Amino acid sequence: MREKSKRKAQFQASPIGAIPSFDEHETSLDYVKLGEIFAYYRNKLGIRLIRNGDFNTPVLQANIKGFAAQLDAVTAKTFPYYNFLKICEFSDSDKSKSHAHLLTKELNELYSFLKSKGFLENNRLKEDLKSEQILEIENFCQTNLSAQAKAKLEGRRKRLSSDFASKMHTCCLTKEQAIDEMLDIQKSLGEDEMVGYVFTNNVRSQRSNVHFEAVIITKHEIIKPVEWGFDKLPKEILDHTDKGLNSAAFFSPRADLLSDEGRPPQQQVDQSHSGALCVLYLKKLLQGNGKALFEDSLRIPLYDENNKLNYVFIPPPNIMQYSQNDKFIKFYQMLMGRKVEISSDQPTPHDLQQLLLESRIRARLLGDHKTAELNQNLIDKFDTFSEKWLRGCDEACEKRDAMLFIDNDETSYNIYLAYAAKRLLDKVRSPKEERVEQDSTTGKKQKKEQEATNVLLNDSQEHAVEARVNASQKEGPPQTSIPQTDRPSISSQAKEKFKEDLQDYVFKRMSEAGSHDFAAHHRTKIITLKFGYSAEQKIAAVNKLIYALDMQDKLEERPKEMKLTETDIGALTTSRLYENVIKKHLELFNQILEKLPENHKVDNFSHDI
């Protein structure tokens, strides 16, 4: 236990794990990066992900034009005060729904004048004012308004001018518009199609402190896989009670319905990485033709005691590896029938089989035979499903514990998600950093080569956290002589598995490492490969191999610094890396080496093993 704590402390010495020096803004996702990450997932995994505003683009354009029109009004040169007042609403409260509102208590002089003249309707200027009335309003503001009131009015005008200019560039869709967009996407889908969708709370910029909401949309269902534990529902949260969603088959965890005693548990207590958690959920559920969604999860239509039909989503077990809170995991383990030791403040669930039985009875009484049949089917298969689910949960928890990233302190950051977010962000940043490095002066050549190597690693690390070594091992040393006759091309599946195994080895070493040397190196490199040879040589070798896998059809286009050398081959074919990873992918490894233009320089590498 002491050794585990020591290793965890060493990890937290890194830029990602250091608290309080850890900056969540460095690892929070934003709208701009989200779009590029989605493009990456579509190309690499074949899954379709949509940001709000990317489907109903005319609605987004109308929002932008609306703020542009308001900006024109507050910056008008002709009748500036009238044009400004034209878009404003007088209010007694600071919490007015109108963005451009004026407080009557601060501008009572102006408000009283407009009201006495009959120029107001519903606390706004009338739309049918005559030209002489418009002139009268302008003259009053210009000449009769007191200096103090005029200063307040002018200050408000300047603030709104700045605000509207900003919102032209950052606005997106409101929640109501996003719900409409989700329903429009649903109408456009075929029977077997599914997409992931993220609502960014009316933000279309690089702001990082924005709450994200994720859903999966199919032809007949909308699934919100992750919920947040709020006592009072904030307006930015998508909920089954929202207009438009309350009439759809909108599945969500509904811990409020499943909880028997105690506040519903929340998976995520870190408010900085909702975006990372949403993206990871979408990836897990949609990849592999939705296996985790359709085989490892439950979507349950459930009648409650008021005969209201609810739609409940039970998440797949593999997402438990991202849970910051043990209470969340134990809640679902108990829901699946396992007896676990719990604390006094542990939320406990209802008996799910009993809920299904009661729902089936109510459905039959209401004549809803389809729901009754679905409930009965789940009852019949519950034992088999729960056993499989609990096994998957145990595997996910092993990953969670091995990473040493999880802290049950409900006031801390979820370091695991911070790390995952860092990897996602690297997918976007790597090409840009590479271009900058290629433009560097020759005097920085050594630094350029090393940083280009690290950048290209980051561009290839999609499956790092969840990868597991599954491929069968092949005995014997690697061969450099491979026949040229009709050799099959490297399959995408084999390539991705090879990459996953390389990354899995990396993270296993991270959790095992306990030396001062590893901790010191990890402070400067987020991702460290410390196995055999020097750390720098290993970094270069694995980077180049992963890059070669990605560039299999364009190997000649690799920059000089990304070509494999004898030292690289030696680093790849010694110690635990060779035994645990390379050896299991010898055929693919040899195919890559055979295709390398520089192969003639490394054709005797087997003697180094």
GROMACS .gro file of N, CA and C in nm, residues 3 83 110 126 168 178 193 220 227 231 249 253 266 296 340 345-346 389 391 456 462 478 485 589 598 604:
model
   78
    3GLU      N    1   0.393   0.138  -0.116
    3GLU     CA    2   0.457   0.148  -0.246
    3GLU      C    3   0.363   0.209  -0.349
   83ASN      N    4  -3.165   5.412  -3.127
   83ASN     CA    5  -3.133   5.279  -3.178
   83ASN      C    6  -3.090   5.184  -3.067
  110LEU      N    7  -3.512   5.840  -1.718
  110LEU     CA    8  -3.541   5.807  -1.858
  110LEU      C    9  -3.668   5.723  -1.868
  126LYS      N   10  -4.215   5.112  -2.833
  126LYS     CA   11  -4.311   5.066  -2.934
  126LYS      C   12  -4.244   5.060  -3.071
  168MET      N   13  -2.092   3.755  -3.135
  168MET     CA   14  -2.094   3.726  -3.279
  168MET      C   15  -1.997   3.614  -3.312
  178ALA      N   16  -3.073   2.343  -2.966
  178ALA     CA   17  -2.998   2.218  -2.973
  178ALA      C   18  -3.093   2.098  -2.970
  193GLU      N   19  -2.857   0.363  -3.850
  193GLU     CA   20  -2.758   0.469  -3.829
  193GLU      C   21  -2.762   0.522  -3.686
  220HIS      N   22  -3.482   0.590  -3.353
  220HIS     CA   23  -3.599   0.589  -3.265
  220HIS      C   24  -3.569   0.626  -3.120
  227GLU      N   25  -2.489   1.143  -1.651
  227GLU     CA   26  -2.560   1.248  -1.580
  227GLU      C   27  -2.470   1.309  -1.474
  231ASP      N   28  -2.834   1.896  -0.712
  231ASP     CA   29  -2.954   1.902  -0.629
  231ASP      C   30  -3.065   1.976  -0.704
  249ALA      N   31  -3.834   0.908  -2.690
  249ALA     CA   32  -3.774   0.798  -2.615
  249ALA      C   33  -3.634   0.843  -2.576
  253PRO      N   34  -2.948   0.785  -1.735
  253PRO     CA   35  -2.925   0.697  -1.619
  253PRO      C   36  -3.035   0.702  -1.513
  266GLN      N   37  -2.279   1.040  -0.836
  266GLN     CA   38  -2.230   1.102  -0.959
  266GLN      C   39  -2.094   1.045  -0.992
  296ASP      N   40  -2.364  -0.433  -2.422
  296ASP     CA   41  -2.311  -0.424  -2.286
  296ASP      C   42  -2.388  -0.326  -2.198
  340VAL      N   43  -2.180  -0.561  -0.160
  340VAL     CA   44  -2.052  -0.494  -0.138
  340VAL      C   45  -2.054  -0.422  -0.004
  345ASP      N   46  -2.286   0.676   0.406
  345ASP     CA   47  -2.338   0.774   0.312
  345ASP      C   48  -2.345   0.721   0.169
  346GLN      N   49  -2.333   0.590   0.154
  346GLN     CA   50  -2.339   0.528   0.022
  346GLN      C   51  -2.483   0.522  -0.029
  389TRP      N   52  -2.185  -0.828  -1.684
  389TRP     CA   53  -2.162  -0.687  -1.653
  389TRP      C   54  -2.063  -0.673  -1.537
  391ARG      N   55  -1.837  -0.886  -1.438
  391ARG     CA   56  -1.701  -0.923  -1.481
  391ARG      C   57  -1.635  -0.807  -1.553
  456LEU      N   58   0.487   1.335  -3.298
  456LEU     CA   59   0.430   1.232  -3.383
  456LEU      C   60   0.380   1.113  -3.301
  462GLU      N   61  -0.443   0.702  -2.983
  462GLU     CA   62  -0.587   0.708  -2.961
  462GLU      C   63  -0.635   0.612  -2.855
  478PRO      N   64   1.274  -1.251  -3.481
  478PRO     CA   65   1.220  -1.188  -3.601
  478PRO      C   66   1.308  -1.214  -3.721
  485THR      N   67   0.627  -1.214  -5.282
  485THR     CA   68   0.518  -1.261  -5.368
  485THR      C   69   0.382  -1.243  -5.303
  589PHE      N   70   0.537  -0.668  -3.770
  589PHE     CA   71   0.661  -0.595  -3.747
  589PHE      C   72   0.757  -0.615  -3.864
  598GLU      N   73   1.472   0.248  -4.571
  598GLU     CA   74   1.602   0.241  -4.504
  598GLU      C   75   1.634   0.100  -4.456
  604ASN      N   76   2.041  -0.655  -4.045
  604ASN     CA   77   2.106  -0.752  -3.957
  604ASN      C   78   2.068  -0.734  -3.812
   0.00000   0.00000   0.00000
